[in-house]
Amino acid sequence: MEQSEFDPEVVLARLKAEHRILTWEPLPPVKMRQYADGSQVRSRAALEYLHHHWALPDSFDQATAGGGGPKAKVVGLFGRLTYRVLGPYLREERELLSHLVRVNEALEKRCDELVLRCEQLNQDMVDRQAAEAENQAKLALWLNLDPPSTAAASRPSTASAGDGDNASTR
């Protein structure tokens, strides 16, 4: 097959330029960006971690004292005493952490709703731009094919009456 000396894109551009009806055309609508699923900055893994690790211990675990010797008994006694003294504080802190996890869960759901709403508004804006571009193209074509000079010709001219007055005053 023989290589042509003509570039088809150049020929097409020249033909469009020579045979163009309209010298103006509206801007095309903005193309909507496509986002991949899960392209959000936050990740579900962080929230899952909070769900599994929010609970603080509310009592002393004797197994952590280690063994059954006198040292383990002292550590066990000190542990139980510590948890008895700090119990109310630890329960309040546990309630606070559980509430924070629930708030984070609600915020994540709200963020998902807002992302969907933003995508919907973006699509509505692109659709509106496309409709406006189509409307402007129809208007430009209508003005090019049927210029409004016919309406101006149907109005009576006042220039001849004014010229007569100016001529008589000279």
PDB file of C-alpha atoms in Angstrom:
ATOM      1  CA  MET A   1       0.000   0.000   0.000  1.00  0.00           C
ATOM      2  CA  GLU A   2       1.375   3.380  -1.024  1.00  0.00           C
ATOM      3  CA  GLN A   3       1.865   6.135   1.573  1.00  0.00           C
ATOM      4  CA  SER A   4      -0.182   9.231   0.721  1.00  0.00           C
ATOM      5  CA  GLU A   5       1.354  12.685   0.769  1.00  0.00           C
ATOM      6  CA  PHE A   6      -1.840  14.108   2.244  1.00  0.00           C
ATOM      7  CA  ASP A   7      -2.488  14.096   5.952  1.00  0.00           C
ATOM      8  CA  PRO A   8      -6.167  13.240   6.423  1.00  0.00           C
ATOM      9  CA  GLU A   9      -6.472  15.408   9.536  1.00  0.00           C
ATOM     10  CA  VAL A  10      -5.111  18.443   7.685  1.00  0.00           C
ATOM     11  CA  VAL A  11      -7.450  17.830   4.755  1.00  0.00           C
ATOM     12  CA  LEU A  12     -10.418  17.436   7.102  1.00  0.00           C
ATOM     13  CA  ALA A  13      -9.538  20.623   8.981  1.00  0.00           C
ATOM     14  CA  ARG A  14      -9.202  22.538   5.678  1.00  0.00           C
ATOM     15  CA  LEU A  15     -12.566  21.229   4.439  1.00  0.00           C
ATOM     16  CA  LYS A  16     -14.242  22.205   7.693  1.00  0.00           C
ATOM     17  CA  ALA A  17     -12.746  25.677   7.510  1.00  0.00           C
ATOM     18  CA  GLU A  18     -13.788  26.212   3.870  1.00  0.00           C
ATOM     19  CA  HIS A  19     -17.332  24.921   4.252  1.00  0.00           C
ATOM     20  CA  ARG A  20     -18.136  26.222   7.666  1.00  0.00           C
ATOM     21  CA  ILE A  21     -21.602  27.735   7.885  1.00  0.00           C
ATOM     22  CA  LEU A  22     -21.195  29.331  11.278  1.00  0.00           C
ATOM     23  CA  THR A  23     -18.247  31.501  12.169  1.00  0.00           C
ATOM     24  CA  TRP A  24     -19.099  31.085  15.842  1.00  0.00           C
ATOM     25  CA  GLU A  25     -20.034  28.066  17.896  1.00  0.00           C
ATOM     26  CA  PRO A  26     -20.646  27.631  21.616  1.00  0.00           C
ATOM     27  CA  LEU A  27     -18.076  26.153  23.913  1.00  0.00           C
ATOM     28  CA  PRO A  28     -18.482  22.423  24.415  1.00  0.00           C
ATOM     29  CA  PRO A  29     -19.531  21.344  27.904  1.00  0.00           C
ATOM     30  CA  VAL A  30     -16.872  20.355  30.371  1.00  0.00           C
ATOM     31  CA  LYS A  31     -16.259  16.624  30.435  1.00  0.00           C
ATOM     32  CA  MET A  32     -17.089  15.111  33.786  1.00  0.00           C
ATOM     33  CA  ARG A  33     -14.161  13.507  35.575  1.00  0.00           C
ATOM     34  CA  GLN A  34     -14.593   9.850  36.307  1.00  0.00           C
ATOM     35  CA  TYR A  35     -13.411   8.752  39.733  1.00  0.00           C
ATOM     36  CA  ALA A  36     -12.554   5.184  40.477  1.00  0.00           C
ATOM     37  CA  ASP A  37     -14.529   3.503  43.220  1.00  0.00           C
ATOM     38  CA  GLY A  38     -12.749   3.753  46.535  1.00  0.00           C
ATOM     39  CA  SER A  39     -10.643   6.731  45.478  1.00  0.00           C
ATOM     40  CA  GLN A  40     -11.519   8.568  48.650  1.00  0.00           C
ATOM     41  CA  VAL A  41      -8.760   9.764  50.919  1.00  0.00           C
ATOM     42  CA  ARG A  42     -10.086   8.017  54.001  1.00  0.00           C
ATOM     43  CA  SER A  43     -10.036   4.283  54.314  1.00  0.00           C
ATOM     44  CA  ARG A  44     -12.393   1.889  56.026  1.00  0.00           C
ATOM     45  CA  ALA A  45      -9.453   0.137  57.715  1.00  0.00           C
ATOM     46  CA  ALA A  46      -8.966   3.006  60.171  1.00  0.00           C
ATOM     47  CA  LEU A  47     -12.607   2.858  61.234  1.00  0.00           C
ATOM     48  CA  GLU A  48     -12.483  -0.916  61.558  1.00  0.00           C
ATOM     49  CA  TYR A  49      -9.464  -0.556  63.850  1.00  0.00           C
ATOM     50  CA  LEU A  50     -11.429   1.849  66.048  1.00  0.00           C
ATOM     51  CA  HIS A  51     -14.338  -0.575  66.214  1.00  0.00           C
ATOM     52  CA  HIS A  52     -12.113  -3.406  67.428  1.00  0.00           C
ATOM     53  CA  HIS A  53      -9.843  -1.488  69.829  1.00  0.00           C
ATOM     54  CA  TRP A  54     -11.963   1.160  71.518  1.00  0.00           C
ATOM     55  CA  ALA A  55     -12.738  -0.801  74.692  1.00  0.00           C
ATOM     56  CA  LEU A  56     -10.426  -0.263  77.647  1.00  0.00           C
ATOM     57  CA  PRO A  57     -10.166  -2.986  80.299  1.00  0.00           C
ATOM     58  CA  ASP A  58     -12.468  -2.388  83.240  1.00  0.00           C
ATOM     59  CA  SER A  59     -10.973  -4.927  85.649  1.00  0.00           C
ATOM     60  CA  PHE A  60      -7.591  -6.393  86.473  1.00  0.00           C
ATOM     61  CA  ASP A  61      -6.674  -9.640  84.735  1.00  0.00           C
ATOM     62  CA  GLN A  62      -4.907 -11.952  87.213  1.00  0.00           C
ATOM     63  CA  ALA A  63      -3.199 -13.785  84.338  1.00  0.00           C
ATOM     64  CA  THR A  64      -1.121 -10.695  83.603  1.00  0.00           C
ATOM     65  CA  ALA A  65       0.369 -10.823  87.125  1.00  0.00           C
ATOM     66  CA  GLY A  66       2.403 -13.846  86.110  1.00  0.00           C
ATOM     67  CA  GLY A  67       2.704 -17.059  88.097  1.00  0.00           C
ATOM     68  CA  GLY A  68       1.642 -17.842  91.638  1.00  0.00           C
ATOM     69  CA  GLY A  69       4.585 -16.604  93.722  1.00  0.00           C
ATOM     70  CA  PRO A  70       4.670 -13.789  96.279  1.00  0.00           C
ATOM     71  CA  LYS A  71       5.595 -11.284  93.579  1.00  0.00           C
ATOM     72  CA  ALA A  72       2.492 -12.222  91.548  1.00  0.00           C
ATOM     73  CA  LYS A  73       0.308 -11.855  94.647  1.00  0.00           C
ATOM     74  CA  VAL A  74       1.646  -8.327  95.285  1.00  0.00           C
ATOM     75  CA  VAL A  75       1.142  -7.384  91.624  1.00  0.00           C
ATOM     76  CA  GLY A  76      -2.379  -8.842  91.719  1.00  0.00           C
ATOM     77  CA  LEU A  77      -3.232  -6.934  94.897  1.00  0.00           C
ATOM     78  CA  PHE A  78      -1.837  -3.694  93.494  1.00  0.00           C
ATOM     79  CA  GLY A  79      -3.698  -4.269  90.170  1.00  0.00           C
ATOM     80  CA  ARG A  80      -7.054  -4.851  91.849  1.00  0.00           C
ATOM     81  CA  LEU A  81      -6.533  -1.798  94.069  1.00  0.00           C
ATOM     82  CA  THR A  82      -5.606   0.345  91.066  1.00  0.00           C
ATOM     83  CA  TYR A  83      -8.675  -0.733  89.093  1.00  0.00           C
ATOM     84  CA  ARG A  84     -10.902  -0.182  92.123  1.00  0.00           C
ATOM     85  CA  VAL A  85      -9.602   3.383  92.532  1.00  0.00           C
ATOM     86  CA  LEU A  86      -9.534   4.243  88.809  1.00  0.00           C
ATOM     87  CA  GLY A  87     -12.723   2.295  87.915  1.00  0.00           C
ATOM     88  CA  PRO A  88     -15.105   5.272  87.605  1.00  0.00           C
ATOM     89  CA  TYR A  89     -12.604   7.181  85.485  1.00  0.00           C
ATOM     90  CA  LEU A  90     -11.975   4.200  83.207  1.00  0.00           C
ATOM     91  CA  ARG A  91     -15.727   3.619  82.741  1.00  0.00           C
ATOM     92  CA  GLU A  92     -16.228   7.257  81.747  1.00  0.00           C
ATOM     93  CA  GLU A  93     -13.312   7.076  79.366  1.00  0.00           C
ATOM     94  CA  ARG A  94     -14.716   3.870  77.881  1.00  0.00           C
ATOM     95  CA  GLU A  95     -18.079   5.590  77.299  1.00  0.00           C
ATOM     96  CA  LEU A  96     -16.296   8.543  75.713  1.00  0.00           C
ATOM     97  CA  LEU A  97     -14.358   6.306  73.334  1.00  0.00           C
ATOM     98  CA  SER A  98     -17.474   4.350  72.362  1.00  0.00           C
ATOM     99  CA  HIS A  99     -19.261   7.616  71.636  1.00  0.00           C
ATOM    100  CA  LEU A 100     -16.313   8.850  69.529  1.00  0.00           C
ATOM    101  CA  VAL A 101     -16.392   5.653  67.468  1.00  0.00           C
ATOM    102  CA  ARG A 102     -20.134   6.105  66.837  1.00  0.00           C
ATOM    103  CA  VAL A 103     -19.559   9.741  65.811  1.00  0.00           C
ATOM    104  CA  ASN A 104     -16.806   8.686  63.404  1.00  0.00           C
ATOM    105  CA  GLU A 105     -19.127   6.080  61.875  1.00  0.00           C
ATOM    106  CA  ALA A 106     -21.852   8.706  61.404  1.00  0.00           C
ATOM    107  CA  LEU A 107     -19.352  11.138  59.875  1.00  0.00           C
ATOM    108  CA  GLU A 108     -18.193   8.506  57.418  1.00  0.00           C
ATOM    109  CA  LYS A 109     -21.771   7.870  56.300  1.00  0.00           C
ATOM    110  CA  ARG A 110     -22.377  11.614  55.934  1.00  0.00           C
ATOM    111  CA  CYS A 111     -19.193  12.001  53.896  1.00  0.00           C
ATOM    112  CA  ASP A 112     -20.369   9.227  51.577  1.00  0.00           C
ATOM    113  CA  GLU A 113     -23.707  11.013  51.143  1.00  0.00           C
ATOM    114  CA  LEU A 114     -21.940  14.297  50.393  1.00  0.00           C
ATOM    115  CA  VAL A 115     -19.635  12.670  47.839  1.00  0.00           C
ATOM    116  CA  LEU A 116     -22.648  11.203  46.038  1.00  0.00           C
ATOM    117  CA  ARG A 117     -24.446  14.560  46.138  1.00  0.00           C
ATOM    118  CA  CYS A 118     -21.394  16.376  44.753  1.00  0.00           C
ATOM    119  CA  GLU A 119     -21.157  13.876  41.903  1.00  0.00           C
ATOM    120  CA  GLN A 120     -24.863  14.358  41.216  1.00  0.00           C
ATOM    121  CA  LEU A 121     -24.512  18.161  41.190  1.00  0.00           C
ATOM    122  CA  ASN A 122     -21.490  17.893  38.903  1.00  0.00           C
ATOM    123  CA  GLN A 123     -23.464  15.748  36.464  1.00  0.00           C
ATOM    124  CA  ASP A 124     -26.397  18.184  36.604  1.00  0.00           C
ATOM    125  CA  MET A 125     -24.009  21.051  35.830  1.00  0.00           C
ATOM    126  CA  VAL A 126     -22.522  19.189  32.845  1.00  0.00           C
ATOM    127  CA  ASP A 127     -26.017  18.357  31.561  1.00  0.00           C
ATOM    128  CA  ARG A 128     -27.010  22.025  31.889  1.00  0.00           C
ATOM    129  CA  GLN A 129     -23.880  23.124  30.012  1.00  0.00           C
ATOM    130  CA  ALA A 130     -24.674  20.672  27.227  1.00  0.00           C
ATOM    131  CA  ALA A 131     -28.244  21.972  26.984  1.00  0.00           C
ATOM    132  CA  GLU A 132     -27.005  25.590  26.941  1.00  0.00           C
ATOM    133  CA  ALA A 133     -24.445  24.777  24.225  1.00  0.00           C
ATOM    134  CA  GLU A 134     -27.130  23.087  22.130  1.00  0.00           C
ATOM    135  CA  ASN A 135     -29.475  26.041  22.588  1.00  0.00           C
ATOM    136  CA  GLN A 136     -26.765  28.544  21.640  1.00  0.00           C
ATOM    137  CA  ALA A 137     -25.826  26.502  18.574  1.00  0.00           C
ATOM    138  CA  LYS A 138     -29.474  26.463  17.433  1.00  0.00           C
ATOM    139  CA  LEU A 139     -29.707  30.216  18.004  1.00  0.00           C
ATOM    140  CA  ALA A 140     -26.505  30.867  16.067  1.00  0.00           C
ATOM    141  CA  LEU A 141     -27.701  28.705  13.192  1.00  0.00           C
ATOM    142  CA  TRP A 142     -31.088  30.425  13.187  1.00  0.00           C
ATOM    143  CA  LEU A 143     -29.467  33.869  13.185  1.00  0.00           C
ATOM    144  CA  ASN A 144     -27.103  32.838  10.383  1.00  0.00           C
ATOM    145  CA  LEU A 145     -29.796  31.314   8.158  1.00  0.00           C
ATOM    146  CA  ASP A 146     -32.579  33.828   8.928  1.00  0.00           C
ATOM    147  CA  PRO A 147     -30.941  37.155   9.805  1.00  0.00           C
ATOM    148  CA  PRO A 148     -33.132  39.622  11.721  1.00  0.00           C
ATOM    149  CA  SER A 149     -32.811  42.229   8.901  1.00  0.00           C
ATOM    150  CA  THR A 150     -36.348  41.311   7.713  1.00  0.00           C
ATOM    151  CA  ALA A 151     -37.758  42.728  10.922  1.00  0.00           C
ATOM    152  CA  ALA A 152     -35.804  45.984  10.495  1.00  0.00           C
ATOM    153  CA  ALA A 153     -37.016  46.386   6.906  1.00  0.00           C
ATOM    154  CA  SER A 154     -40.673  46.154   7.948  1.00  0.00           C
ATOM    155  CA  ARG A 155     -40.378  49.185  10.270  1.00  0.00           C
ATOM    156  CA  PRO A 156     -41.004  52.589   8.687  1.00  0.00           C
ATOM    157  CA  SER A 157     -37.928  54.715   8.228  1.00  0.00           C
ATOM    158  CA  THR A 158     -37.854  58.082   9.989  1.00  0.00           C
ATOM    159  CA  ALA A 159     -34.646  59.235   8.314  1.00  0.00           C
ATOM    160  CA  SER A 160     -36.433  60.675   5.234  1.00  0.00           C
ATOM    161  CA  ALA A 161     -38.765  62.798   7.344  1.00  0.00           C
ATOM    162  CA  GLY A 162     -35.863  64.148   9.354  1.00  0.00           C
ATOM    163  CA  ASP A 163     -33.844  64.950   6.231  1.00  0.00           C
ATOM    164  CA  GLY A 164     -36.691  67.029   4.840  1.00  0.00           C
ATOM    165  CA  ASP A 165     -36.817  69.157   7.981  1.00  0.00           C
ATOM    166  CA  ASN A 166     -33.075  69.721   7.878  1.00  0.00           C
ATOM    167  CA  ALA A 167     -33.186  70.665   4.198  1.00  0.00           C
ATOM    168  CA  SER A 168     -35.911  73.290   4.712  1.00  0.00           C
ATOM    169  CA  THR A 169     -34.018  75.039   7.489  1.00  0.00           C
ATOM    170  CA  ARG A 170     -30.908  75.664   5.396  1.00  0.00           C
TER     171      ARG A 170
END
